[in-house]
Amino acid sequence: MSQQSKLRVGITHGDINGIGYEVILKALEDNRLLELCIPVLYGSGKIAATYRKNMNLQPVPFQTIETADQATEDKYYLINVIGEDARLDPGQSTPVAGAAAFAALERATADLVNHQIDVLVTAPINKQNIQSETFHFPGHTEYLEATLGEEGDKALMIMCNDRMRVALATTHVPVSRVAEALTPELIVEKLEALDRSLRRDFRVQSPRIAVLGLNPHAGDNGLLGAEETDIIAPAIETAQERRILAFGPYSADGFFGSGVWDRFDGILAMYHDQGLTPFKLMAMDSGVNFTAGLPYVRTSPDHGTAYDIAGHGEASAESMRAAIYTAIDIYRNRLAYDAARRNPLRKHFVERRRDDVTLDLTKDE
């Protein structure tokens, strides 16, 4: 943690032509947030002021700083990461917006590694316009794994709110390639990562994890596909042998439609839309995208750039606000979890003299 008692929460502005600034400014309107953290926005003071004025939002008194370690008081801070001449085109995907999104992300991740901020919250990016020679990833998750991960670390995307946590076996993979990407080893790896995250990041002592099938009706015993019997079920068995409470595979439609999902602490979906469609249907306004499996905490709203409503003042800040709170909670959960396991009770040798004989009470007599 930083030297000050409150966490520094780094917030990247994302795609400047999307709803990023709107949801950030709305989330920061409530000064009670300063009781929990010190927000540091990586973006542009000029663009923030433009959006605030155009949408008649409440003023957020940012103090401009050069480096995040200058954020020491209960205030809102801003680090300018792009030039004053950056052109705004709300609702449009432009190379300028992509470059601006990457500039904020690159600076914030560097500060996270250097412990100038404690957690990272990212506003939505456009995965197409951010592509460049320096950013060649399908999305935030893959970039953060390459940038923040230590040797052997694998990022795990978890969509979460206060009732549901959905992880993905495959993330930004075309549907036509999902089946070939699935292996027993991959699923076991994801189950182990999800189990660790539920214990450490969410403080669930004995997490129960549901595993979804790939095919309709979970393959119907091989009639509609063999992935369940050949790949997913063996992976579940291996995970159980490793003391992970994994169950399934479940047919996704019945699993969510019947409400069975509410009996589990975590869910492992086989591909992106299988897990995210029901999650967003039930938690769109309050959902959070959390990148588990890395040494640093990163969250994001569960929505995209929403070009269709950008600049109209219609966007809800609930998911952005939830992302900030979740990042703080997970950081604190990790501290508590690690502290409880850092110093196991040391063996104390107690000596008692009896009839001039020294007894070592730590030994069996």
XYZ file of C-alpha atoms in Angstrom:
365
model
C 0.000 0.000 0.000
C 1.103 3.585 -0.558
C 2.439 5.563 2.373
C -0.882 7.359 2.936
C -3.575 5.419 4.765
C -6.056 5.532 1.873
C -5.568 3.694 -1.369
C -4.656 5.533 -4.522
C -7.075 4.370 -7.182
C -5.756 4.930 -10.702
C -8.540 5.421 -13.272
C -7.842 5.416 -17.018
C -10.136 7.431 -19.272
C -10.501 4.714 -21.928
C -11.820 5.678 -25.365
C -12.330 9.448 -25.277
C -15.219 9.223 -27.766
C -17.184 6.724 -25.672
C -18.976 7.062 -22.347
C -15.796 6.757 -20.277
C -15.607 10.379 -19.156
C -19.322 10.529 -18.447
C -19.334 7.514 -16.118
C -16.078 8.588 -14.451
C -17.311 12.115 -13.742
C -20.666 10.873 -12.509
C -18.996 8.293 -10.254
C -16.781 10.974 -8.715
C -19.631 13.399 -8.040
C -20.232 11.818 -4.632
C -17.548 13.197 -2.314
C -18.071 10.291 0.069
C -15.759 8.351 -2.228
C -12.899 10.390 -0.777
C -13.535 8.717 2.571
C -12.370 5.446 1.008
C -9.664 6.348 -1.483
C -7.717 8.976 -3.397
C -8.755 8.871 -7.075
C -6.140 9.625 -9.722
C -7.499 10.070 -13.252
C -5.165 9.391 -16.173
C -6.598 11.475 -18.969
C -7.047 15.071 -20.072
C -8.227 18.006 -18.013
C -9.479 19.745 -21.135
C -11.547 16.778 -22.304
C -12.951 16.212 -18.817
C -14.035 19.872 -18.680
C -15.585 19.643 -22.147
C -17.709 16.634 -21.282
C -18.745 18.136 -17.954
C -19.863 21.360 -19.615
C -21.604 19.750 -22.590
C -23.622 17.378 -20.409
C -24.147 19.853 -17.553
C -22.600 17.496 -15.010
C -21.624 18.395 -11.485
C -18.107 19.885 -11.291
C -15.330 17.585 -10.091
C -12.453 19.696 -8.725
C -9.406 17.922 -10.135
C -5.951 18.974 -9.041
C -3.430 18.429 -11.825
C -0.237 16.621 -10.823
C 2.803 15.323 -12.671
C 3.251 12.018 -10.841
C 0.831 9.868 -8.884
C 2.900 9.922 -5.703
C 1.968 13.610 -5.389
C -1.599 12.532 -4.608
C -1.453 12.670 -0.834
C -4.618 14.458 0.307
C -8.336 13.801 0.154
C -8.796 15.307 -3.283
C -9.413 14.321 -6.886
C -6.239 14.276 -8.950
C -5.566 14.228 -12.678
C -2.476 13.365 -14.697
C -2.560 14.663 -18.259
C -1.408 11.889 -20.582
C -2.400 13.361 -23.961
C -1.929 16.709 -25.680
C -4.402 19.556 -25.435
C -5.068 19.331 -29.176
C -6.573 15.811 -29.094
C -9.770 15.943 -31.130
C -13.057 14.763 -29.700
C -15.603 12.981 -31.909
C -18.175 11.557 -29.479
C -19.727 8.385 -30.783
C -17.015 7.779 -33.372
C -14.149 5.283 -33.483
C -10.994 7.188 -34.394
C -7.234 6.554 -34.315
C -6.869 9.566 -31.999
C -9.211 7.958 -29.472
C -7.294 4.685 -29.649
C -3.958 6.404 -29.107
C -5.359 8.367 -26.175
C -6.738 5.213 -24.566
C -3.387 3.458 -24.822
C -1.458 6.475 -23.485
C -3.536 6.403 -20.302
C -3.317 2.626 -19.945
C 0.440 2.527 -20.475
C 1.124 5.280 -17.935
C -1.224 3.849 -15.326
C 0.145 0.296 -15.542
C 3.681 1.638 -15.169
C 2.627 3.536 -12.051
C 0.894 0.431 -10.712
C 4.085 -1.619 -11.069
C 6.059 1.177 -9.405
C 3.552 1.305 -6.501
C 2.565 4.904 -7.164
C -1.038 3.744 -7.306
C -2.483 0.789 -5.438
C -5.216 -0.456 -7.768
C -6.243 0.167 -11.363
C -9.736 0.841 -12.730
C -10.021 1.070 -16.506
C -12.762 2.780 -18.496
C -13.823 0.947 -21.684
C -11.617 0.869 -24.772
C -12.374 0.100 -28.400
C -10.449 -3.090 -29.137
C -10.066 -2.129 -32.803
C -8.881 1.475 -32.756
C -6.390 0.892 -29.924
C -4.409 -1.569 -32.037
C -0.901 -0.369 -32.942
C 2.709 -1.500 -32.989
C 2.737 -1.160 -29.202
C -0.710 -2.630 -28.518
C -1.497 -5.863 -30.325
C -3.787 -7.610 -27.851
C -7.453 -8.676 -28.056
C -8.265 -6.575 -25.002
C -7.326 -5.295 -21.556
C -7.023 -8.772 -20.034
C -4.351 -10.017 -22.419
C -2.407 -6.742 -22.264
C -2.400 -6.762 -18.475
C -1.264 -10.382 -18.368
C 1.722 -9.505 -20.572
C 2.481 -6.250 -18.730
C 1.704 -6.991 -15.091
C 2.082 -10.750 -14.851
C 5.138 -12.334 -13.327
C 6.622 -15.497 -14.804
C 3.941 -18.146 -15.062
C 1.043 -15.837 -14.149
C -2.116 -16.323 -16.178
C -4.879 -13.742 -16.164
C -8.424 -14.907 -15.527
C -11.401 -12.766 -16.495
C -14.082 -12.784 -13.803
C -17.336 -10.896 -14.185
C -18.752 -10.260 -10.735
C -21.298 -8.486 -8.618
C -22.616 -9.162 -5.137
C -24.456 -12.318 -6.256
C -22.595 -13.897 -9.178
C -18.992 -14.508 -10.265
C -18.486 -15.841 -13.779
C -15.026 -16.796 -15.073
C -14.152 -17.748 -18.638
C -12.167 -20.742 -19.854
C -11.576 -18.907 -23.147
C -11.886 -15.146 -23.491
C -11.589 -13.282 -26.789
C -11.599 -16.365 -29.003
C -13.836 -16.721 -32.094
C -16.677 -19.164 -31.509
C -15.406 -21.320 -34.386
C -12.177 -21.928 -32.457
C -13.509 -22.453 -28.937
C -13.757 -26.257 -29.129
C -10.181 -26.676 -30.346
C -8.944 -24.308 -27.640
C -10.435 -26.374 -24.823
C -8.245 -29.000 -23.187
C -8.470 -30.753 -19.809
C -5.271 -28.991 -18.784
C -6.685 -25.549 -19.639
C -9.904 -26.144 -17.729
C -8.042 -27.431 -14.672
C -5.772 -24.378 -14.829
C -8.796 -22.054 -14.916
C -10.516 -23.928 -12.089
C -7.418 -23.654 -9.916
C -7.147 -19.929 -10.668
C -10.828 -19.358 -9.934
C -10.624 -21.333 -6.695
C -7.597 -19.279 -5.565
C -9.307 -16.019 -6.446
C -12.525 -16.909 -4.658
C -10.529 -17.703 -1.526
C -8.070 -14.793 -1.603
C -9.870 -12.012 -3.473
C -13.446 -12.671 -2.335
C -12.742 -14.402 1.016
C -14.875 -17.490 0.312
C -13.514 -20.235 2.544
C -14.724 -23.337 0.679
C -15.884 -22.138 -2.739
C -18.296 -24.243 -4.776
C -17.675 -23.891 -8.518
C -20.112 -24.830 -11.282
C -18.640 -25.804 -14.654
C -20.731 -25.284 -17.785
C -20.739 -27.624 -20.758
C -19.902 -26.510 -24.274
C -22.662 -28.064 -26.354
C -26.468 -27.836 -26.133
C -27.776 -29.924 -23.227
C -24.147 -30.461 -22.163
C -23.692 -32.829 -25.098
C -26.544 -35.219 -24.188
C -24.059 -37.972 -23.295
C -22.179 -37.562 -26.557
C -25.197 -37.260 -28.850
C -24.611 -33.523 -29.437
C -20.865 -33.420 -28.939
C -18.073 -35.198 -27.110
C -16.307 -32.258 -25.424
C -18.209 -32.785 -22.177
C -17.260 -36.456 -21.810
C -13.766 -36.240 -23.317
C -12.510 -32.877 -21.981
C -14.694 -31.142 -19.422
C -15.721 -34.061 -17.175
C -12.125 -35.390 -16.853
C -10.975 -31.876 -15.963
C -13.618 -31.652 -13.230
C -12.503 -35.011 -11.854
C -8.876 -33.873 -11.769
C -9.863 -30.642 -10.018
C -11.796 -32.612 -7.419
C -8.746 -34.781 -6.795
C -6.922 -31.511 -6.046
C -9.542 -30.659 -3.415
C -11.411 -28.128 -5.563
C -15.185 -28.264 -5.150
C -16.042 -28.288 -8.847
C -19.309 -29.679 -10.205
C -20.830 -30.237 -13.650
C -20.797 -29.996 -16.552
C -24.130 -28.195 -16.582
C -26.231 -27.239 -19.573
C -25.993 -23.438 -19.649
C -29.619 -22.709 -20.508
C -31.105 -24.830 -17.740
C -28.412 -23.773 -15.283
C -29.228 -20.086 -15.547
C -32.904 -20.427 -16.396
C -33.742 -22.537 -13.343
C -31.791 -20.389 -10.891
C -29.326 -23.161 -10.001
C -26.494 -20.640 -10.448
C -27.448 -19.061 -7.109
C -26.170 -22.144 -5.257
C -22.557 -21.623 -6.318
C -19.788 -19.207 -5.385
C -18.273 -19.215 -8.864
C -19.093 -20.328 -12.397
C -16.675 -21.361 -15.132
C -18.099 -20.784 -18.619
C -16.449 -22.257 -21.685
C -16.598 -19.150 -23.873
C -17.259 -15.423 -23.764
C -20.940 -15.053 -24.600
C -21.982 -18.229 -22.779
C -21.041 -16.637 -19.463
C -21.363 -12.926 -20.147
C -24.803 -12.895 -21.760
C -26.682 -14.201 -18.687
C -24.413 -12.222 -16.374
C -25.070 -8.918 -18.099
C -28.761 -9.672 -18.382
C -28.921 -9.931 -14.597
C -26.179 -7.475 -13.604
C -25.561 -5.009 -16.429
C -25.768 -1.881 -14.290
C -23.799 -3.249 -11.341
C -21.396 -5.717 -12.942
C -17.618 -5.507 -12.724
C -14.892 -7.029 -14.877
C -12.058 -8.182 -12.594
C -8.712 -9.479 -13.856
C -7.736 -12.242 -11.444
C -4.492 -14.218 -11.358
C -2.104 -11.248 -11.406
C -0.073 -9.619 -8.607
C -2.036 -6.368 -9.047
C -5.728 -5.513 -8.781
C -7.531 -4.273 -11.884
C -11.250 -3.817 -12.383
C -13.441 -2.237 -15.032
C -17.119 -1.583 -15.693
C -18.756 -4.525 -17.432
C -19.933 -2.412 -20.392
C -18.242 -1.108 -23.525
C -17.740 2.307 -25.095
C -21.469 2.671 -25.925
C -20.872 5.022 -28.837
C -24.618 5.215 -29.486
C -25.212 7.241 -26.308
C -21.800 8.900 -25.914
C -22.094 12.560 -25.014
C -25.853 12.409 -24.439
C -25.753 12.264 -20.637
C -27.685 8.975 -20.570
C -24.991 6.587 -19.301
C -25.257 5.032 -15.846
C -22.224 5.322 -13.582
C -23.287 2.431 -11.362
C -20.925 -0.101 -12.963
C -17.971 2.326 -12.813
C -18.730 3.076 -9.186
C -18.965 -0.643 -8.456
C -15.616 -1.203 -10.203
C -13.945 1.321 -7.901
C -15.472 -0.185 -4.753
C -14.662 -3.735 -5.872
C -11.019 -2.867 -6.533
C -10.722 -1.457 -3.018
C -12.438 -4.477 -1.470
C -10.265 -6.985 -3.323
C -7.072 -5.138 -2.396
C -8.056 -5.201 1.273
C -9.160 -8.837 1.066
C -5.748 -9.778 -0.288
C -3.995 -7.931 2.522
C -6.076 -9.700 5.151
C -5.756 -13.112 3.490
C -1.982 -12.817 3.107
C -1.484 -11.416 6.604
C -3.315 -14.386 8.092
C -0.889 -16.752 6.347
C 2.333 -14.771 6.312
C 3.608 -15.620 9.817
C 2.449 -19.036 11.011
C 2.459 -19.474 14.735
C 6.031 -19.985 15.787
C 6.966 -22.875 18.054
C 7.538 -21.506 21.539
C 9.625 -23.482 23.928
C 8.238 -23.128 27.416
C 10.474 -24.177 30.230
C 9.196 -25.124 33.644
C 11.427 -26.126 36.493
C 10.206 -28.961 38.637
C 12.473 -30.519 41.223
C 15.456 -29.022 39.432
C 14.449 -30.808 36.190
C 13.908 -28.657 33.097
C 10.908 -29.815 31.078
C 10.464 -28.913 27.411
C 6.672 -28.723 27.128
C 6.764 -28.739 23.339
C 7.873 -32.358 23.301
C 5.873 -35.469 23.945
C 6.851 -37.120 27.206
